[in-house]
Short mmCIF file of C-alpha atoms in Angstrom, two decimals:
data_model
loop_
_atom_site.label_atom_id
_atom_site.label_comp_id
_atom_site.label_asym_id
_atom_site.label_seq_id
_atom_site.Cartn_x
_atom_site.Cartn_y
_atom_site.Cartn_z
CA UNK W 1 0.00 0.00 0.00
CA UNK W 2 0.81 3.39 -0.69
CA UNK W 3 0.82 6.34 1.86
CA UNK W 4 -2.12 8.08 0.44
CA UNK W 5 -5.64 7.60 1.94
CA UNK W 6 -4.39 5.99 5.53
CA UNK W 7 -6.87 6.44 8.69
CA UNK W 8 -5.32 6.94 12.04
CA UNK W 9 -6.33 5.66 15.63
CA UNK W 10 -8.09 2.51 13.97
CA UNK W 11 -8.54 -0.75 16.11
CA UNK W 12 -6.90 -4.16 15.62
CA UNK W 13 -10.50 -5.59 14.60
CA UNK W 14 -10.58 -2.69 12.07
CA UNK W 15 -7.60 -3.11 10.34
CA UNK W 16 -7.64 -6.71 10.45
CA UNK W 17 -11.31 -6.33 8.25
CA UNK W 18 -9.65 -4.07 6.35
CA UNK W 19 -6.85 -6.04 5.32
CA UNK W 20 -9.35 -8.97 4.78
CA UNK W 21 -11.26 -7.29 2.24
CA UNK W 22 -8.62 -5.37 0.44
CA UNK W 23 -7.18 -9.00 -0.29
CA UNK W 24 -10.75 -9.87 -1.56
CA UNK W 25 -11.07 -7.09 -3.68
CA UNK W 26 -7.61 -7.73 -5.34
CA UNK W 27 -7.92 -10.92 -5.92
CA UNK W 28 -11.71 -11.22 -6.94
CA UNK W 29 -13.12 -8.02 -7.87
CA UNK W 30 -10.61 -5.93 -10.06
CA UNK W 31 -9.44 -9.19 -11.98
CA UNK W 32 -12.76 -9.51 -13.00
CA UNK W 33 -14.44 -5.95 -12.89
CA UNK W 34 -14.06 -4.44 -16.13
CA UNK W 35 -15.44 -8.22 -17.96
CA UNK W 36 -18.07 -8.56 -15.70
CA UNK W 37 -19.48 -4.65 -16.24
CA UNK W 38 -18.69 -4.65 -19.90
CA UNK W 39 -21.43 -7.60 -20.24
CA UNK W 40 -23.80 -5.65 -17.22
CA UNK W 41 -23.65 -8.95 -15.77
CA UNK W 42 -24.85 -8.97 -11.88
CA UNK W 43 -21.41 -10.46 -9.79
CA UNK W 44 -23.22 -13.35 -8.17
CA UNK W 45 -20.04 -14.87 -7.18
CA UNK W 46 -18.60 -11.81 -5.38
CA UNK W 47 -22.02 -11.20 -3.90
CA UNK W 48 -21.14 -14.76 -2.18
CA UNK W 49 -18.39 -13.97 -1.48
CA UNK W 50 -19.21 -11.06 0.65
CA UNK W 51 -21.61 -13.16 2.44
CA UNK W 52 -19.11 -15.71 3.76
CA UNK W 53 -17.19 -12.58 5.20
CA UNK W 54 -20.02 -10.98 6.63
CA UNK W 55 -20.11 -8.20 4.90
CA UNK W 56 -24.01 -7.88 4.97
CA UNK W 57 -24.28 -7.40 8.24
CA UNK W 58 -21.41 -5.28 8.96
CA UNK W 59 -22.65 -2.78 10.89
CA UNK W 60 -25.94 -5.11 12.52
CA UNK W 61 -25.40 -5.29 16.15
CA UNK W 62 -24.10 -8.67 17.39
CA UNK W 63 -27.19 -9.30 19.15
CA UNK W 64 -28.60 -9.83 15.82
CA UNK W 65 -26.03 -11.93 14.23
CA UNK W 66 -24.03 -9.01 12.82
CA UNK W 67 -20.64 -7.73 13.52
CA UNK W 68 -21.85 -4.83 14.95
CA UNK W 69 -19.23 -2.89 12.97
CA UNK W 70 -19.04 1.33 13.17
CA UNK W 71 -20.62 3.70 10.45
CA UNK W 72 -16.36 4.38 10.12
CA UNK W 73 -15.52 0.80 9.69
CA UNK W 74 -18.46 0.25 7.38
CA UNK W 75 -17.27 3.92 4.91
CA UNK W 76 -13.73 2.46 5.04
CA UNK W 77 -14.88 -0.88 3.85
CA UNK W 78 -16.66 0.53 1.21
CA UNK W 79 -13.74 2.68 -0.42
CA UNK W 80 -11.97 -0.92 -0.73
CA UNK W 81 -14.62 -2.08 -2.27
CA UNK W 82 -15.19 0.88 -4.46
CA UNK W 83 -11.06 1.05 -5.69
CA UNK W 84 -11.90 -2.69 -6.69
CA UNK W 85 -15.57 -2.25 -8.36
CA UNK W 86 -17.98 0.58 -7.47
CA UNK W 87 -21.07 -1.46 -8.82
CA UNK W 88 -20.51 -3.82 -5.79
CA UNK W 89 -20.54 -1.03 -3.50
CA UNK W 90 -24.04 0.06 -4.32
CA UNK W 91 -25.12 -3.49 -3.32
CA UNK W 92 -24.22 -3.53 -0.20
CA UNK W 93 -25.12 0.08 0.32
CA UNK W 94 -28.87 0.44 0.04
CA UNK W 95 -28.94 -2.92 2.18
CA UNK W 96 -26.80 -0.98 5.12
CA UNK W 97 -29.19 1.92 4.67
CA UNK W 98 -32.21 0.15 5.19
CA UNK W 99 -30.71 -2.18 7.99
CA UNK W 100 -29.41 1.02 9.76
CA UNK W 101 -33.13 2.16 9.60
CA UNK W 102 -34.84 -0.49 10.92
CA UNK W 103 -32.13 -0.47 13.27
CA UNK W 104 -32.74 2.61 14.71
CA UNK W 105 -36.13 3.41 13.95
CA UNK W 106 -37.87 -0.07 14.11
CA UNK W 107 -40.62 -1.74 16.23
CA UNK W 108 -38.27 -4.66 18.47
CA UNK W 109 -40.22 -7.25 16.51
CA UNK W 110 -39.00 -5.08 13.24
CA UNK W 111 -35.64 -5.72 14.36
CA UNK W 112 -35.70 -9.42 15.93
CA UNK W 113 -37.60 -10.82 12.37
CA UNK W 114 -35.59 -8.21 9.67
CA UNK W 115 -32.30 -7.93 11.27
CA UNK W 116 -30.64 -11.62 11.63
CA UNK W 117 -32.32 -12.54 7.86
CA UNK W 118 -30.29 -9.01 6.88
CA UNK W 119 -26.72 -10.01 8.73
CA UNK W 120 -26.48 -13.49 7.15
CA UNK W 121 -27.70 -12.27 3.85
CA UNK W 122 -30.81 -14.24 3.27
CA UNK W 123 -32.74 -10.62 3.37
CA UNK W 124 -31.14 -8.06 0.84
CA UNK W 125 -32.60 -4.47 1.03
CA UNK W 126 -33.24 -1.94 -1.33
CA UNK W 127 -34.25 2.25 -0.71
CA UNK W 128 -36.84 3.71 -2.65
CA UNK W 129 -37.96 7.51 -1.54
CA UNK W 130 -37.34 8.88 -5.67
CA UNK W 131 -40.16 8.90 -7.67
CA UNK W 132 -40.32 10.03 -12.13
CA UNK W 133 -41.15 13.86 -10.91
CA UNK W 134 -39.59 14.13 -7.59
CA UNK W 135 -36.27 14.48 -8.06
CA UNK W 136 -34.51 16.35 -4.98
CA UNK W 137 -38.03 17.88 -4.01
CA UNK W 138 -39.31 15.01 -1.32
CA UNK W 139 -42.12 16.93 -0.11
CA UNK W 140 -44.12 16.37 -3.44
CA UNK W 141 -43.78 12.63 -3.53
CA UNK W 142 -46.93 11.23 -4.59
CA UNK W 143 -47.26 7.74 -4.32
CA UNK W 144 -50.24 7.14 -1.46
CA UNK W 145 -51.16 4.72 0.91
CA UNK W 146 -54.70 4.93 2.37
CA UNK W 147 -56.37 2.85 5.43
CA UNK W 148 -58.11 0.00 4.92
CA UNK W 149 -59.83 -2.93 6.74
CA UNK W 150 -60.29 -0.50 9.98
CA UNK W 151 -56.73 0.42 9.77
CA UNK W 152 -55.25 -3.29 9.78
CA UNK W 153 -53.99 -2.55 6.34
CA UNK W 154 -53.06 -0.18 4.17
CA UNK W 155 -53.24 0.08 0.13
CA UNK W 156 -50.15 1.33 -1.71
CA UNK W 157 -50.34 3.01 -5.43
CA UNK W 158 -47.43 4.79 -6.92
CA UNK W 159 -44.60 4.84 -8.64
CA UNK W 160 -40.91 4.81 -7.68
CA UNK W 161 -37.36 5.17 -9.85
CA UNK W 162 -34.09 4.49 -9.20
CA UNK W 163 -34.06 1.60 -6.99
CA UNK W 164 -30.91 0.26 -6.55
CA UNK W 165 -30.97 -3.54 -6.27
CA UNK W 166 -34.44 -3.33 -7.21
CA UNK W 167 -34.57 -6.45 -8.75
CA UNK W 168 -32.12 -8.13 -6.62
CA UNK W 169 -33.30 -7.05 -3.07
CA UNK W 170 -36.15 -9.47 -1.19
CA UNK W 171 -36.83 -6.18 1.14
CA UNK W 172 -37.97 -2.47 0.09
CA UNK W 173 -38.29 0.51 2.31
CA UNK W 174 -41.04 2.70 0.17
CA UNK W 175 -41.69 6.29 1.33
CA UNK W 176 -45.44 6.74 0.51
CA UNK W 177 -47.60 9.34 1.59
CA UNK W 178 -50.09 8.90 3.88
CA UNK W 179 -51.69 12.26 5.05
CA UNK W 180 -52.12 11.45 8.53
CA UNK W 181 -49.61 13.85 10.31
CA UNK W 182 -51.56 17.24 9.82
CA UNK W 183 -50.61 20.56 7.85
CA UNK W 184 -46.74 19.80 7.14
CA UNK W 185 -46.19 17.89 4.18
CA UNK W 186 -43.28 16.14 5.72
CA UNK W 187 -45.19 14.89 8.76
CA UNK W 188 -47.62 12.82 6.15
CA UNK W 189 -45.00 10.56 4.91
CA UNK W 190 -44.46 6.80 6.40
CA UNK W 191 -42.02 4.95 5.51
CA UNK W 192 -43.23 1.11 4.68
CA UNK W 193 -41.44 -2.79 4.55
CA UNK W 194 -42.12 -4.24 1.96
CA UNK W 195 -41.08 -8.05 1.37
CA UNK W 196 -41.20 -9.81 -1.76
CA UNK W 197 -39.63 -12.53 -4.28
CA UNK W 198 -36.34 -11.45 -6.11
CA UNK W 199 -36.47 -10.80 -10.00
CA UNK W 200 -38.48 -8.78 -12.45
CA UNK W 201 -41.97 -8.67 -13.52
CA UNK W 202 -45.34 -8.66 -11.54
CA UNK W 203 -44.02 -9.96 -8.34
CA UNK W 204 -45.37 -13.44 -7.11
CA UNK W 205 -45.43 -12.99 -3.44
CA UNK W 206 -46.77 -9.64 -3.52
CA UNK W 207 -50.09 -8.38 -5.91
CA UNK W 208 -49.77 -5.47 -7.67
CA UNK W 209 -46.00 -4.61 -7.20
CA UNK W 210 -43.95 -5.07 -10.11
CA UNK W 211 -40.71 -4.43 -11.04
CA UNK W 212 -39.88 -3.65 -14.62
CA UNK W 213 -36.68 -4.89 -16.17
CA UNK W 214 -33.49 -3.00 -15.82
CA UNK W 215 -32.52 1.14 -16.26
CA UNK W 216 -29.91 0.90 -18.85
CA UNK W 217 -27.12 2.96 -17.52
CA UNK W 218 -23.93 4.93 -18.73
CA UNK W 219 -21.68 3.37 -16.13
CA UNK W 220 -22.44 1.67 -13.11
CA UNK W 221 -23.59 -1.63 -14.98
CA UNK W 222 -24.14 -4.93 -12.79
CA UNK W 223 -25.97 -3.84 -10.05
CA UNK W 224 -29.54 -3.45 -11.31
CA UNK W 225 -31.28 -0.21 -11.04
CA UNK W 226 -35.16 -0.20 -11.73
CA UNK W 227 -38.88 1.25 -11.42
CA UNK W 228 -41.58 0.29 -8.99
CA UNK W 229 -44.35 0.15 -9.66
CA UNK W 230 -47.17 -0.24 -7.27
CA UNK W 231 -51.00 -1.23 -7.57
CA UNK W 232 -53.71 -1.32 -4.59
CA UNK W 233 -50.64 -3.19 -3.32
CA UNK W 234 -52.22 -4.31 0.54
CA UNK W 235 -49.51 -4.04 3.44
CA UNK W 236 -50.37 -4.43 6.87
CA UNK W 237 -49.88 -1.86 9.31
CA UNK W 238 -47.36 -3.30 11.43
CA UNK W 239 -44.98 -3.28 8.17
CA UNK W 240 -44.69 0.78 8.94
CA UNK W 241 -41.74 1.07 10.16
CA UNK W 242 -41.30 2.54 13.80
CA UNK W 243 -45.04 0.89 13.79
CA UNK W 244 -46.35 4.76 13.69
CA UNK W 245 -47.43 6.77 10.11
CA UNK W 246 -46.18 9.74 9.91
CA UNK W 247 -42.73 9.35 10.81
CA UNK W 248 -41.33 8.55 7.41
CA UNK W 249 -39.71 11.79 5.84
CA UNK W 250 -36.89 12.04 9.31
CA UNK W 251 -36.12 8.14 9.07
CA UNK W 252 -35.32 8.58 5.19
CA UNK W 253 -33.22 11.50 5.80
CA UNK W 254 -31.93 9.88 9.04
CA UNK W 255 -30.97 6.89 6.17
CA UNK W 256 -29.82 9.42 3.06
CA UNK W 257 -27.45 11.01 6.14
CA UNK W 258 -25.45 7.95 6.35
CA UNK W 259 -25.83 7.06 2.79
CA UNK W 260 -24.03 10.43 1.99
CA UNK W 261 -21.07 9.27 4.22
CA UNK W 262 -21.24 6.20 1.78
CA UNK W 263 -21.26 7.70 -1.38
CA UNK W 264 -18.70 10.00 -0.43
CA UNK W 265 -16.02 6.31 0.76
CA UNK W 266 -17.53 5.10 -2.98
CA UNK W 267 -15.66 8.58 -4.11
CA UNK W 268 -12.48 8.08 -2.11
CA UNK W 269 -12.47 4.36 -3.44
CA UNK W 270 -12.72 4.88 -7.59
CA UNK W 271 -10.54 8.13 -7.12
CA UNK W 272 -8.02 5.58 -5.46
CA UNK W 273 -7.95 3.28 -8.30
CA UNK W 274 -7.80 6.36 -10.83
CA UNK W 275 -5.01 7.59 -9.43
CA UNK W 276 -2.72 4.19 -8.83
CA UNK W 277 -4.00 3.63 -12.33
CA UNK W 278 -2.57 6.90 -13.63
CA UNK W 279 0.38 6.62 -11.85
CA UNK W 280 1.64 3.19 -12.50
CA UNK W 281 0.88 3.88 -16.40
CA UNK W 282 2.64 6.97 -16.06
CA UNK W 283 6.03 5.13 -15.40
CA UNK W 284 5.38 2.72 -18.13
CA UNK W 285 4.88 5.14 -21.01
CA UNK W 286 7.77 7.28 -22.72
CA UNK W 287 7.46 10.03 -24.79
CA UNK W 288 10.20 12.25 -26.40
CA UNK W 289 12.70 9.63 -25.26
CA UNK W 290 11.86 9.64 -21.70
CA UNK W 291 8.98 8.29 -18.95
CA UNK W 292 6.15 10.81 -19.05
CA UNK W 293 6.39 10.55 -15.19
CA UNK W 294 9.30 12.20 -15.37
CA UNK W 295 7.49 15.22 -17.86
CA UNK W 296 6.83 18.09 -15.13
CA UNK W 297 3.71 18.59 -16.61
CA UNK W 298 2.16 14.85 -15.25
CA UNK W 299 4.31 15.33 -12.08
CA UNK W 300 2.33 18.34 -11.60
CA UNK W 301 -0.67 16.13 -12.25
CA UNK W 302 0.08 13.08 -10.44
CA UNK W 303 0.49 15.67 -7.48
CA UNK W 304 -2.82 17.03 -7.84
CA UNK W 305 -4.55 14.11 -7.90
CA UNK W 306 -2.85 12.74 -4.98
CA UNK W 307 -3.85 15.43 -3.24
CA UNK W 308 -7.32 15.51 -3.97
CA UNK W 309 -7.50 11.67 -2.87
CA UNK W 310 -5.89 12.29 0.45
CA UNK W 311 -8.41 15.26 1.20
CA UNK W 312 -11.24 13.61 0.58
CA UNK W 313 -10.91 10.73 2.21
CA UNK W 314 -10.01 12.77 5.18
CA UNK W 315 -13.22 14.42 4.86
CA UNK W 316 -14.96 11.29 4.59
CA UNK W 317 -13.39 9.91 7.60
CA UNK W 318 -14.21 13.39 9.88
CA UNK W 319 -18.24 12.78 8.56
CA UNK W 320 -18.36 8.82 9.85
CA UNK W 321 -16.93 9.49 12.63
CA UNK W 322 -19.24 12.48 13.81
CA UNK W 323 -22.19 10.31 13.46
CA UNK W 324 -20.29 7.19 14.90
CA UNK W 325 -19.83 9.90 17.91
CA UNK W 326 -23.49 10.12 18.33
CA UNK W 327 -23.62 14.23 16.93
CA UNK W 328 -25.32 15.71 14.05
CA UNK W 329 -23.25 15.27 11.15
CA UNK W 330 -25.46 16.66 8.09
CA UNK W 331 -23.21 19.31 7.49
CA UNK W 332 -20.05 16.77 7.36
CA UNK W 333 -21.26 14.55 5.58
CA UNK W 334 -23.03 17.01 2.87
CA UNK W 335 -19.45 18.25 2.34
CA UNK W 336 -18.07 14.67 2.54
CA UNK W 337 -20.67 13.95 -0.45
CA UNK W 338 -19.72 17.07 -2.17
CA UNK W 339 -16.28 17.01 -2.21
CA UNK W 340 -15.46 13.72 -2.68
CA UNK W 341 -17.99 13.18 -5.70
CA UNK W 342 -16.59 15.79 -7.30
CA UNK W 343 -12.63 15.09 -6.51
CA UNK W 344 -13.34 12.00 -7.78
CA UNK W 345 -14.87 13.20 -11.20
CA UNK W 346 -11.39 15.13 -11.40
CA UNK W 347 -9.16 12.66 -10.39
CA UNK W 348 -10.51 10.25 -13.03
CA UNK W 349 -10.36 12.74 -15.63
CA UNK W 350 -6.96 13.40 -15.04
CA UNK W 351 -5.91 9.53 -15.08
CA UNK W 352 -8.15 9.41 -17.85
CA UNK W 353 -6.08 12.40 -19.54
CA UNK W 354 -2.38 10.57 -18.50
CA UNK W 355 -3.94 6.99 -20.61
CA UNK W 356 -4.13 9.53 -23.64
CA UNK W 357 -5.50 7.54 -26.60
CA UNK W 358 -5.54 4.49 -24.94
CA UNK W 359 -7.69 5.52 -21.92
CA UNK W 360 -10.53 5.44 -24.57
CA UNK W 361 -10.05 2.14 -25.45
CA UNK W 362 -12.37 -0.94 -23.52
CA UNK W 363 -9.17 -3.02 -23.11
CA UNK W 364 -8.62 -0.23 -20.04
CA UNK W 365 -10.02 0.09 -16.73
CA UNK W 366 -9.76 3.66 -16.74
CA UNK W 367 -12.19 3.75 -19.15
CA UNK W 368 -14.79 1.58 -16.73
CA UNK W 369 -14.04 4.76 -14.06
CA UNK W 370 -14.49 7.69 -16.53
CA UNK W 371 -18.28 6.23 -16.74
CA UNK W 372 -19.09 5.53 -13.20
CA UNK W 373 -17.74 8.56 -11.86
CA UNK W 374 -20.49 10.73 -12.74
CA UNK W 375 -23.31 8.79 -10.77
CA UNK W 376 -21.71 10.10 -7.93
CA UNK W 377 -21.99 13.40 -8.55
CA UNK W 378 -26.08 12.48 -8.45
CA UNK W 379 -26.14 9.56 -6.01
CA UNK W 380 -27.66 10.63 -2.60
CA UNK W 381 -28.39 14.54 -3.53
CA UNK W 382 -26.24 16.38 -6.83
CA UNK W 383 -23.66 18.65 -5.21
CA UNK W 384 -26.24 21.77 -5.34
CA UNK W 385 -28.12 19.75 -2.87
CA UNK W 386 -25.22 19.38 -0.61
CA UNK W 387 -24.32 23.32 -1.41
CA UNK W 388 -27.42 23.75 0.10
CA UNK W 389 -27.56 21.54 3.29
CA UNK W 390 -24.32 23.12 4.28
CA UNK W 391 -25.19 26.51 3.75
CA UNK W 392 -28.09 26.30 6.10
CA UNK W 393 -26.34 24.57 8.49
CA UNK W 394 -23.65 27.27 8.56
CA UNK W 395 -25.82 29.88 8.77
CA UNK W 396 -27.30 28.11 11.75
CA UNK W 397 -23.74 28.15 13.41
CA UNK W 398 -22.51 31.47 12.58
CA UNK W 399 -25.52 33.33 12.72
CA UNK W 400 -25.27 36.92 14.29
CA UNK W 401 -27.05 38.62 16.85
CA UNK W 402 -29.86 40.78 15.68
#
């Protein structure tokens, strides 16, 4: 390992799972990354893989079958995995978010039924609060669920986009609106658990939900990313999570919060790779009868990028750790998100830039990052978003006296 992108004051336990799945990822994710997204083909063996190390249920608590793992451990797990393939990052990532829900924001039976399924991997979880119209806007999310059967049920209709493992995933959180929490529209939102069969199609276990085949992407190929679609679908009440309507707009945001710290360790990791990538090919090409490493002009590069890899993953580490600390950590991680998504973007570019004509070729894995890099600067809120989080939140901080 290199010197760049090191963590300080780490445990034993931590590093050991570090080193454990930085061996994993070299040996069976990057040799088989860039064949494996070229044909969009889901990575069912490294999926398995990640099972037998426990990677699922990284972060459950023990009680639960889980390794009870911190928010830091879990970000810093997820670069490795990102360096080596950031399509198998977003699989485990929308599984963590919904496990960290129901963690904290689940009935106990929520938690003794979902939680040990979710740590052994039997139970894979997908997020779905974006709808075709909403984009950042939450509050005018229209899919509905309405009371029925006395209150014993309720009846879903709706559509939602850009599910992540949507096809994959045997568990979906849905954010529906339910107009029980009075005049504020984010007090009428309740956040559901919804089981059902993996695949795509009209689902067999559960009428009226169906999940249309696969959003063909730019980059980020593998991991399936999909519609749902949802007809007088019938849930029973005691699938809302927390057990109480209403309560569904904080325990998404509560979930995007942490998923921010994630996409930002998904930056850190393909900005990583970009930059070993641009390094090492830096010392194998020559131009004008010399290594272009040793051409000012990519030194100057190469130094740029290096340090854009060590900020942000100082950045990210800062944002885990506040909310591993038990504080607020909206701001942090909003400029986690931001800066990392977009370092990342650069960093790439500039690998991407060192490859020259050859960095546009398939036979290259820079090529694989210069597509995947951009769904970061979207993933979890586009960097306005984040502008705009921290913005407020310094304002709140440093506002004056009137």
């Amino acid at each position: 390992m290199g010197r760049l992108a090191q963590t300080d004051g780490l445990t034993e336990i931590q590093r050991d799972i570090l080193a454990t799945v930085r061996d994993f990822v070299d040996k069976e994710i990057i040799p088989v990354a860039t064949e494996l997204e070229h044909k969009d083909e889901y990575p069912t063996a490294i999926v398995e893989g990640m099972k037998q190390l426990g990677l699922f249920g990284l972060t459950i608590p023990e009680e639960f079958g889980g390794l009870g793992e911190s928010l830091l451990t879990y970000a810093l797990v997820v670069e490795e995995i990102a360096r080596g393939w950031m399509s198998v990052s977003g699989i485990v990532n929308t599984h963590f978010i919904v496990a960290h829900m129901i963690n904290a924001h689940g009935t106990q039976e929520q938690k003794d039924y979902f939680l040990p399924k979710m740590a052994a991997g039997e139970i894979r979880g997908a997020f779905s609060m974006s709808e075709p119209g909403l984009g950042s806007d939450v509050s005018a999310i229209s899919t509905k669920a309405v009371k029925d059967d006395g209150g014993e049920f309720y009846v879903l209709n709706g559509q939602k986009m850009w599910l992540t493992n949507g096809g994959t995933s045997t568990l979906v959180a849905v954010l529906c609106k339910t107009d029980e929490g009075g005049s504020s529209p984010y007090k009428n939102m309740t956040t559901f658990l919804i089981e059902k069969a993996a695949g795509f199609g009209p689902n067999p276990e559960v009428p009226g939900l169906t999940v249309p085949g696969k959003i063909e992407k730019m980059g980020y190929k593998g991991v399936d990313t999909t519609e749902l679609v949802l007809q007088d679908v019938r849930i029973p009440a005691d699938r809302i999570l927390g057990g109480v309507p209403g309560r569904g707009f904080y325990q998404m945001m509560d979930g995007v919060e942490v998923g921010r710290v994630n996409v930002a360790a998904r930056g850190c990791g393909v900005a990583r790779r970009a930059f070993e990538l641009g390094i090492s090919y830096a010392q194998q090409r020559s131009t004008f009868g010399k290594k272009i490493a040793e051409h000012q002009a990519i030194q100057f590069k190469l130094a740029e990028m290096a340090t854009k890899v060590e900020a942000a993953h100082q950045m990210m580490v800062m944002a885990a750790r506040k909310k591993d600390g038990g504080e607020r950590n909206d701001l942090e991680a909003g400029m986690a998100k931001y800066l990392a998504s977009e370092y990342c973007k650069e960093v790439v570019e500039d690998a991407f830039r060192i490859h020259g004509g050859y960095g546009f070729s398939k036979e290259y894995e820079i090529e694989r990052l210069y597509r995947e890099a951009p769904m970061l600067l979207i993933g979890e809120g586009t960097a306005e978003i984040q502008k705009m989080i921290v913005g407020r939140r310094l304002l709140e901080e440093y506002r004056i006296a009137e």
